[in-house]
mmCIF file of C-alpha atoms in Angstrom:
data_model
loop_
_atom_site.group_PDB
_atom_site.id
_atom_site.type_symbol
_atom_site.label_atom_id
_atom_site.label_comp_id
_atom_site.label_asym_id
_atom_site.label_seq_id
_atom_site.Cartn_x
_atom_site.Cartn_y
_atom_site.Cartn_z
ATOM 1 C CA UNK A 102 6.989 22.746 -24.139
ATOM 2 C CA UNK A 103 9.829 21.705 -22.477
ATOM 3 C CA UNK A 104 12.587 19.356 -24.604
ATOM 4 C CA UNK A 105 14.722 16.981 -22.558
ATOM 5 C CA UNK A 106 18.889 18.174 -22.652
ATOM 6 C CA UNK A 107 20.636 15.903 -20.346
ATOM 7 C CA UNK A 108 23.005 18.630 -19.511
ATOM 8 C CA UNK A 109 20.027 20.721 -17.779
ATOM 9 C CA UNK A 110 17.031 18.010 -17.226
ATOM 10 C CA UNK A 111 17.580 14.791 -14.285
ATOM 11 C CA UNK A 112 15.226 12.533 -16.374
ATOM 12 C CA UNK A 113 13.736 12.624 -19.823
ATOM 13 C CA UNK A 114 10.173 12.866 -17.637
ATOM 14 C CA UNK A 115 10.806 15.547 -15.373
ATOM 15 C CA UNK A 116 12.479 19.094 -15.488
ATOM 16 C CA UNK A 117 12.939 19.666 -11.797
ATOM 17 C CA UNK A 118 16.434 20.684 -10.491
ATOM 18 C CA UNK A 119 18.477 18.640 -7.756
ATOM 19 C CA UNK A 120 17.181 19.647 -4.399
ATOM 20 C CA UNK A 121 13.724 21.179 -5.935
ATOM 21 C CA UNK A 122 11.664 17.913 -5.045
ATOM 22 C CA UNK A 123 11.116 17.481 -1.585
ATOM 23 C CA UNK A 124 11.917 14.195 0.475
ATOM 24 C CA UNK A 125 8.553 13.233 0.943
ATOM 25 C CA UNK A 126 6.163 13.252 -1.852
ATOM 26 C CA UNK A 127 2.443 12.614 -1.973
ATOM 27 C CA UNK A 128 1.586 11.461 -5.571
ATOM 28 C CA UNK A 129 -2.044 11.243 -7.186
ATOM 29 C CA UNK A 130 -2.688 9.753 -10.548
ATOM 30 C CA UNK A 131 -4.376 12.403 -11.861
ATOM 31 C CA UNK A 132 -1.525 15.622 -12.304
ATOM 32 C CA UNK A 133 -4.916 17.934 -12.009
ATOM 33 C CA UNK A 134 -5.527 16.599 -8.517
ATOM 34 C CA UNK A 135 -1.695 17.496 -8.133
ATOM 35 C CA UNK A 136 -2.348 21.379 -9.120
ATOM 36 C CA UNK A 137 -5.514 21.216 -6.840
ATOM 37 C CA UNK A 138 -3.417 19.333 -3.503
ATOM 38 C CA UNK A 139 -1.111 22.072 -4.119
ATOM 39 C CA UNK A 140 -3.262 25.200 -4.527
ATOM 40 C CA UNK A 141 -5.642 23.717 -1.735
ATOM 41 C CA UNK A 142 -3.524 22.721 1.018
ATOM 42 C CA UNK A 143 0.501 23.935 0.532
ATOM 43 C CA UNK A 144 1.486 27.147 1.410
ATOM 44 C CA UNK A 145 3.779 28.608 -1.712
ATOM 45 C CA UNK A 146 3.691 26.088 -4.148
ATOM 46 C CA UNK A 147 6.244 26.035 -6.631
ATOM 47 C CA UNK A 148 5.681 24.559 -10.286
ATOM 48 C CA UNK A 149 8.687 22.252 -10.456
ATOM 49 C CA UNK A 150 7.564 19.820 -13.083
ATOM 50 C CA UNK A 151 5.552 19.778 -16.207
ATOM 51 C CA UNK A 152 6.860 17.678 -18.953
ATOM 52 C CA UNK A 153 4.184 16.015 -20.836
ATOM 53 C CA UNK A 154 1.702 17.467 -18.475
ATOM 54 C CA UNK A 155 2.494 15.555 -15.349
ATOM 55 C CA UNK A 156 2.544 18.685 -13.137
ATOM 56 C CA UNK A 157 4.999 18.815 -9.649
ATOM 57 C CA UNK A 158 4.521 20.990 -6.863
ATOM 58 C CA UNK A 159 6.906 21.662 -4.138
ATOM 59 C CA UNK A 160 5.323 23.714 -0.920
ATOM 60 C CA UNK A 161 5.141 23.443 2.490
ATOM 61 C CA UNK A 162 2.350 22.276 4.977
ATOM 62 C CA UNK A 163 2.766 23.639 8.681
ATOM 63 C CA UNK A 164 6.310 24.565 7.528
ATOM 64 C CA UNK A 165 6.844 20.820 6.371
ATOM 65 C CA UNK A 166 8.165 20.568 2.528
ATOM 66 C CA UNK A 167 6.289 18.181 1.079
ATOM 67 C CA UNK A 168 6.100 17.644 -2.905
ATOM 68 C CA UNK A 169 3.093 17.085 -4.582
ATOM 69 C CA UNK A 170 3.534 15.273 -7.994
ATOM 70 C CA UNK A 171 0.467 12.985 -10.698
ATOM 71 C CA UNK A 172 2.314 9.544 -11.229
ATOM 72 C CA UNK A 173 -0.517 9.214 -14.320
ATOM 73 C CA UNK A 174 -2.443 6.082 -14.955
ATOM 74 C CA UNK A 175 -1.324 1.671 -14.588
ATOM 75 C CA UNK A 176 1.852 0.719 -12.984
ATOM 76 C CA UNK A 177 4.453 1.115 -16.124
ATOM 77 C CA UNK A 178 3.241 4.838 -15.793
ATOM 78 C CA UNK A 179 3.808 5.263 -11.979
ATOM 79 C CA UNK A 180 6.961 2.520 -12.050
ATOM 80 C CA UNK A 181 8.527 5.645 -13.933
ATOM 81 C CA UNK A 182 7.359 8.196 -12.261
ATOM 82 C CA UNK A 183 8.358 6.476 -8.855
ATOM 83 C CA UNK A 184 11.602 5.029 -9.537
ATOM 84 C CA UNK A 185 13.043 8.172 -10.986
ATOM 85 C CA UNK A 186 11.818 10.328 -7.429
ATOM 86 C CA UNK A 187 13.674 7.891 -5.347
ATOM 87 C CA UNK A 188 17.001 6.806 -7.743
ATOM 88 C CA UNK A 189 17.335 10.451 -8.766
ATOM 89 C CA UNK A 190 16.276 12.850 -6.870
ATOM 90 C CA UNK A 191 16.765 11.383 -2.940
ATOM 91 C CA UNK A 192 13.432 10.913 -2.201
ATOM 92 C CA UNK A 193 12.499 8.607 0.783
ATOM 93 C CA UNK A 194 8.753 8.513 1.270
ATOM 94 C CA UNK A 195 6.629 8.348 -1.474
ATOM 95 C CA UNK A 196 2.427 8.076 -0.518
ATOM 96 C CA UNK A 197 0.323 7.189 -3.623
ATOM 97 C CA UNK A 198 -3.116 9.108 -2.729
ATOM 98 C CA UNK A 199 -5.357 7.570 -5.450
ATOM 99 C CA UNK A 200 -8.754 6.220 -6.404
ATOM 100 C CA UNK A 201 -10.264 2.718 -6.538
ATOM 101 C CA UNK A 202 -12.628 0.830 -7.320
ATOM 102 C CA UNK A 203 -14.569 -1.439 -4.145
ATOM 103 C CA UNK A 204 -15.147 -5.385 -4.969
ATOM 104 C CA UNK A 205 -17.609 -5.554 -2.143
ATOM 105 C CA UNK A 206 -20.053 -4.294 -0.184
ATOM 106 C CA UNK A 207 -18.452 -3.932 2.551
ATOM 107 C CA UNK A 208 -16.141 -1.018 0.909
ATOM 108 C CA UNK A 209 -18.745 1.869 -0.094
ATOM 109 C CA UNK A 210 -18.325 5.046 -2.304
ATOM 110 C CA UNK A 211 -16.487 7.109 -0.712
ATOM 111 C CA UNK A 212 -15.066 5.153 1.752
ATOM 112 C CA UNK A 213 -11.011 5.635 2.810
ATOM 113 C CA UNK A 214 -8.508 2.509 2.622
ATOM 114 C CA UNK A 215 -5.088 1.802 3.519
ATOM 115 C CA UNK A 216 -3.044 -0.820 1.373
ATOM 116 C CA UNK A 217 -1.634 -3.541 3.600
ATOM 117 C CA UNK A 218 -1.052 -5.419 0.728
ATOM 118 C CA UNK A 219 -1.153 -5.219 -3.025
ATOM 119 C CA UNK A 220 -1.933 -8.593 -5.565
ATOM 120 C CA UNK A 221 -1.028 -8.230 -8.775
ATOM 121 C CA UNK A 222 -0.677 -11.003 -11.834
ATOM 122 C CA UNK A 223 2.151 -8.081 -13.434
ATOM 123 C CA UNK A 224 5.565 -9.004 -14.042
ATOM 124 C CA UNK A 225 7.000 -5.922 -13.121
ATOM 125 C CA UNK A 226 8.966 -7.152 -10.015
ATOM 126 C CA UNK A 227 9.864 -9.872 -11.546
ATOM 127 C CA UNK A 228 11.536 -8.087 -13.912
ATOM 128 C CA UNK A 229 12.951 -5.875 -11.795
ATOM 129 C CA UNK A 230 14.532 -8.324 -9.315
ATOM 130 C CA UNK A 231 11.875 -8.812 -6.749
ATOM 131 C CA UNK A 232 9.922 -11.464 -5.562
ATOM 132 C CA UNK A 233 6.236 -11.644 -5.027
ATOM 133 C CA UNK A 234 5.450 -14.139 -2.485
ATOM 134 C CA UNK A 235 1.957 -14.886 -3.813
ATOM 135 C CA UNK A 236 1.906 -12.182 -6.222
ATOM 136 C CA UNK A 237 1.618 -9.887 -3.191
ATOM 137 C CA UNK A 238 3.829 -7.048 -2.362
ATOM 138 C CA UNK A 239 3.348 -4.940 0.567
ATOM 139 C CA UNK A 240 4.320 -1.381 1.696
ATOM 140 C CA UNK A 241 6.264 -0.157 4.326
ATOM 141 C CA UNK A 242 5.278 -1.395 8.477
ATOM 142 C CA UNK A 243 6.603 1.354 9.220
ATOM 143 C CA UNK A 244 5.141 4.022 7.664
ATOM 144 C CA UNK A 245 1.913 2.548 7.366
ATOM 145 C CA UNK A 246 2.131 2.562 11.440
ATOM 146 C CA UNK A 247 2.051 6.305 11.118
ATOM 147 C CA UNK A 248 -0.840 6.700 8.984
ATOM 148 C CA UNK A 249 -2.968 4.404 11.112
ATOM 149 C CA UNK A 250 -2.015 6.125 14.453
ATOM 150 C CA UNK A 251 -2.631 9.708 12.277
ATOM 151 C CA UNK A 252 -5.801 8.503 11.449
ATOM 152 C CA UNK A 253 -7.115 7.536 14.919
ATOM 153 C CA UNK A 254 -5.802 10.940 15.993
ATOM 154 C CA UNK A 255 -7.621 12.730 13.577
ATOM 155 C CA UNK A 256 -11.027 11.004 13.785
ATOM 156 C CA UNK A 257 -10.640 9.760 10.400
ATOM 157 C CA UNK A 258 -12.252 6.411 9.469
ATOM 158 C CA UNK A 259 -9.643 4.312 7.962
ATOM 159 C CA UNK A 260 -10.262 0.598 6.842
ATOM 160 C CA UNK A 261 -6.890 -1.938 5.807
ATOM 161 C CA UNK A 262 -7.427 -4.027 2.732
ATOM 162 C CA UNK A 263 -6.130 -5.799 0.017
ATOM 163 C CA UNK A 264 -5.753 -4.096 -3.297
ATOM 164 C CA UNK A 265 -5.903 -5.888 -6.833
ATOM 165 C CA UNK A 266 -3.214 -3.880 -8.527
ATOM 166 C CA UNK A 267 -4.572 -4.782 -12.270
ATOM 167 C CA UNK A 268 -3.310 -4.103 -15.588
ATOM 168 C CA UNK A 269 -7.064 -4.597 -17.447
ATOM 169 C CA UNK A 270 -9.444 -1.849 -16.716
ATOM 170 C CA UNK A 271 -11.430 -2.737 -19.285
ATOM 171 C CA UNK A 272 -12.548 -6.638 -20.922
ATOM 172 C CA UNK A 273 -12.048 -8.864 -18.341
ATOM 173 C CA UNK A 274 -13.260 -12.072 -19.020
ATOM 174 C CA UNK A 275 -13.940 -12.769 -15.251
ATOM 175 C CA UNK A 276 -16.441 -11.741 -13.054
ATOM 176 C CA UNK A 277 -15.860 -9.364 -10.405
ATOM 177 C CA UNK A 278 -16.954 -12.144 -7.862
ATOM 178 C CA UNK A 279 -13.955 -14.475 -9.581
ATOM 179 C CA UNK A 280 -11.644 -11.430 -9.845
ATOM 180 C CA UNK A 281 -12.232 -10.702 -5.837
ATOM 181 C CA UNK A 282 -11.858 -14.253 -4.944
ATOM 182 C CA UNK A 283 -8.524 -15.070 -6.528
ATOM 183 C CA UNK A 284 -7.033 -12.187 -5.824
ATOM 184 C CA UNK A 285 -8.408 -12.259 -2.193
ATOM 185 C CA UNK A 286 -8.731 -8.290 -1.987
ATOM 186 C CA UNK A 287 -11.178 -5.737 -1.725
ATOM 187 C CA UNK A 288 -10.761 -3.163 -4.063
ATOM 188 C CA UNK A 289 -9.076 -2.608 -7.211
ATOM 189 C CA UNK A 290 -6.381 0.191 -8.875
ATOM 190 C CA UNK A 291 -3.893 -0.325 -11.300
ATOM 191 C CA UNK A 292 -0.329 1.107 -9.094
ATOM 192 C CA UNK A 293 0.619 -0.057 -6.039
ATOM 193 C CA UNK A 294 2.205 -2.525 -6.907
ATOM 194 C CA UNK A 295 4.943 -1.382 -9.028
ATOM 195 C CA UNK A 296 5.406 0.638 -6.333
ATOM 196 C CA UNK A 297 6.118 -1.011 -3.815
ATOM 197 C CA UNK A 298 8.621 -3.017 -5.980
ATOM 198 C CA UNK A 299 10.596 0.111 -6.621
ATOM 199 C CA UNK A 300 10.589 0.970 -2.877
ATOM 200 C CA UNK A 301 11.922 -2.649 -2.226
ATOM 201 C CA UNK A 302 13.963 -2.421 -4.365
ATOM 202 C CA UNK A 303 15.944 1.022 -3.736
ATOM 203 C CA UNK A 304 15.433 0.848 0.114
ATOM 204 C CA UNK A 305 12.788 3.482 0.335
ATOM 205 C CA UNK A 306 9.409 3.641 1.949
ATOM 206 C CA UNK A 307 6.227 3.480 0.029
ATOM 207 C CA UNK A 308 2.390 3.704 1.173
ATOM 208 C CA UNK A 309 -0.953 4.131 -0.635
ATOM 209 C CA UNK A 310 -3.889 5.424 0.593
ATOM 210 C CA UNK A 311 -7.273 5.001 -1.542
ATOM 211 C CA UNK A 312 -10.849 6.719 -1.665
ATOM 212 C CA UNK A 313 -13.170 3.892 -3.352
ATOM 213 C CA UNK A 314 -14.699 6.876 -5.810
ATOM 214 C CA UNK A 315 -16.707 3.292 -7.602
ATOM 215 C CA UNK A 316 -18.373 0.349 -6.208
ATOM 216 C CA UNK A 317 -18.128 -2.742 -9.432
ATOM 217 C CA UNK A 318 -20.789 -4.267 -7.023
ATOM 218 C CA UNK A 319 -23.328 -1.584 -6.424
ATOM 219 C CA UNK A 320 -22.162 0.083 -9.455
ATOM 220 C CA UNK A 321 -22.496 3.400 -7.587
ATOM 221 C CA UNK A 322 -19.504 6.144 -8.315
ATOM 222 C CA UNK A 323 -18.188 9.317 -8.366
ATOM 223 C CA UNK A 324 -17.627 11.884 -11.097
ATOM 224 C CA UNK A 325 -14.779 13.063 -12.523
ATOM 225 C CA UNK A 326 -14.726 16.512 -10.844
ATOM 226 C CA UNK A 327 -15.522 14.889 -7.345
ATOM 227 C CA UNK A 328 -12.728 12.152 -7.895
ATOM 228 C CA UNK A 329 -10.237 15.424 -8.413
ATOM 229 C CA UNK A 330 -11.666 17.557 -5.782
ATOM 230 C CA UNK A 331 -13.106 15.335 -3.079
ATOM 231 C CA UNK A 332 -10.614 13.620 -1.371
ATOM 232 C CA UNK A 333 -10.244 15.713 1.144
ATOM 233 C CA UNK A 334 -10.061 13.609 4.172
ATOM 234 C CA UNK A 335 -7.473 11.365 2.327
ATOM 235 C CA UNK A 336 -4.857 14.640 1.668
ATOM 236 C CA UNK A 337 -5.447 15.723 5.157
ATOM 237 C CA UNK A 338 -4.612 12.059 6.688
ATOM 238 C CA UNK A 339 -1.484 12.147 4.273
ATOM 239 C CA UNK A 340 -0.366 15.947 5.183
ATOM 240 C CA UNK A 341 -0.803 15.037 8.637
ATOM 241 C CA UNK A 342 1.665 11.868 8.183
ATOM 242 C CA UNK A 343 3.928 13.837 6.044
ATOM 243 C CA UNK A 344 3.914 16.606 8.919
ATOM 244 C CA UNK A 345 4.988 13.820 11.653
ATOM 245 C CA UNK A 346 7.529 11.769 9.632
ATOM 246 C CA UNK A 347 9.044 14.821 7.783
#
């Protein structure tokens, strides 16, 4: 395993060199869904990351570079992850590609959302110097523009929600009928949020896009293998955007 030496590693978290990660990165939670984006999709992907198993790929798609890197799992995890990709190593556009969970029935298994806007009761921008009007944060117009005009293009059923950005995965003491109505969203994950703080905060643009692989109303879900292999019309919406903004 790799040891962290300032004098050759950027970060304690991440052994790529300057100029290895590209400026747009897709990021999944789940670095195995990383390995699989890369091997699936890119067209000679490069390991360029690995410390403590959160695996980075850098490839191209239609002769795009694009990075593929896991953030891992809650928003201190991907507040990390994401802060040191744009404060360190340049990048501009990061799109979180993840999993959630649906708070109604309206959202099914399987189902693809885009975050307009993420709710969360975390302190994280707080503490980092941003405010939450309504303990919402949202991502980038702009970018999210793209993906919704990509997604037209590309016959790809795309629904805008609300996400409940939520530190407890387990032991709430609410019900998810409570939880939904006062956060006022429709599904629920555990990283937007943080970051879209960090892209407020260093000027950078930020975008998730979700596959609801559980319903907490139907109780329906995935399993773990689909949840890492598929997603597919989520990475193709994203490759496509990363192909027109790149």
């Amino acid at each position: 395993m790799y040891e962290y030496n300032k004098e050759f590693y950027m970060t304690p978290h991440n052994r790529a060199k300057k100029g290895e990660i590209a400026k747009v990165v897709l990021m999944p939670g789940d670095p195995l869904r990383a390995k699989w984006i890369a091997e699936n999709f890119l067209e000679n992907p490069k390991l360029i990351n690995d410390v403590r198993g959160m695996l980075g790929y850098t490839g191209y798609y239609n002769n795009k570079e694009v990075t593929v890197m896991g953030h891992g799992m809650g928003m201190a995890s991907i507040g990390i992850y994401s802060y040191e990709l744009f404060a360190f190593y340049d990048v501009d556009v990061i799109i979180r590609v993840g999993s959630a969970g649906s708070y109604t029935k309206d959202i099914n298994v399987g189902d693809l959302v885009l975050t307009k806007k993420a709710y969360s009761e975390s302190t994280y921008a707080k503490y980092i110097g941003i405010e939450a009007k309504d303990s919402t944060l949202e991502g980038s117009d702009e970018l999210n523009d793209v993906i919704r005009k990509t997604a037209i293009e590309n016959n790809i059923k795309l629904t805008d929600v609300v996400v409940h950005s939520s530190d407890i995965f387990y032991g709430a003491n609410r019900s998810v009928e409570q939880i939904a109505s006062d956060t006022k969203s429709q599904v629920v994950e555990m990283e937007s949020f943080s970051l879209f703080a960090n892209a407020i905060k260093l000027n950078k643009k930020a975008a998730t896009l979700l596959t609801c692989s559980d319903s907490l109303v139907t109780h329906e879900s995935m399993s773990a293998e689909d949840r890492q292999t598929k997603f597919v019309n989520m990475i193709n919406l994203a490759l496509k955007v990363v192909e027109k903004i790149n």
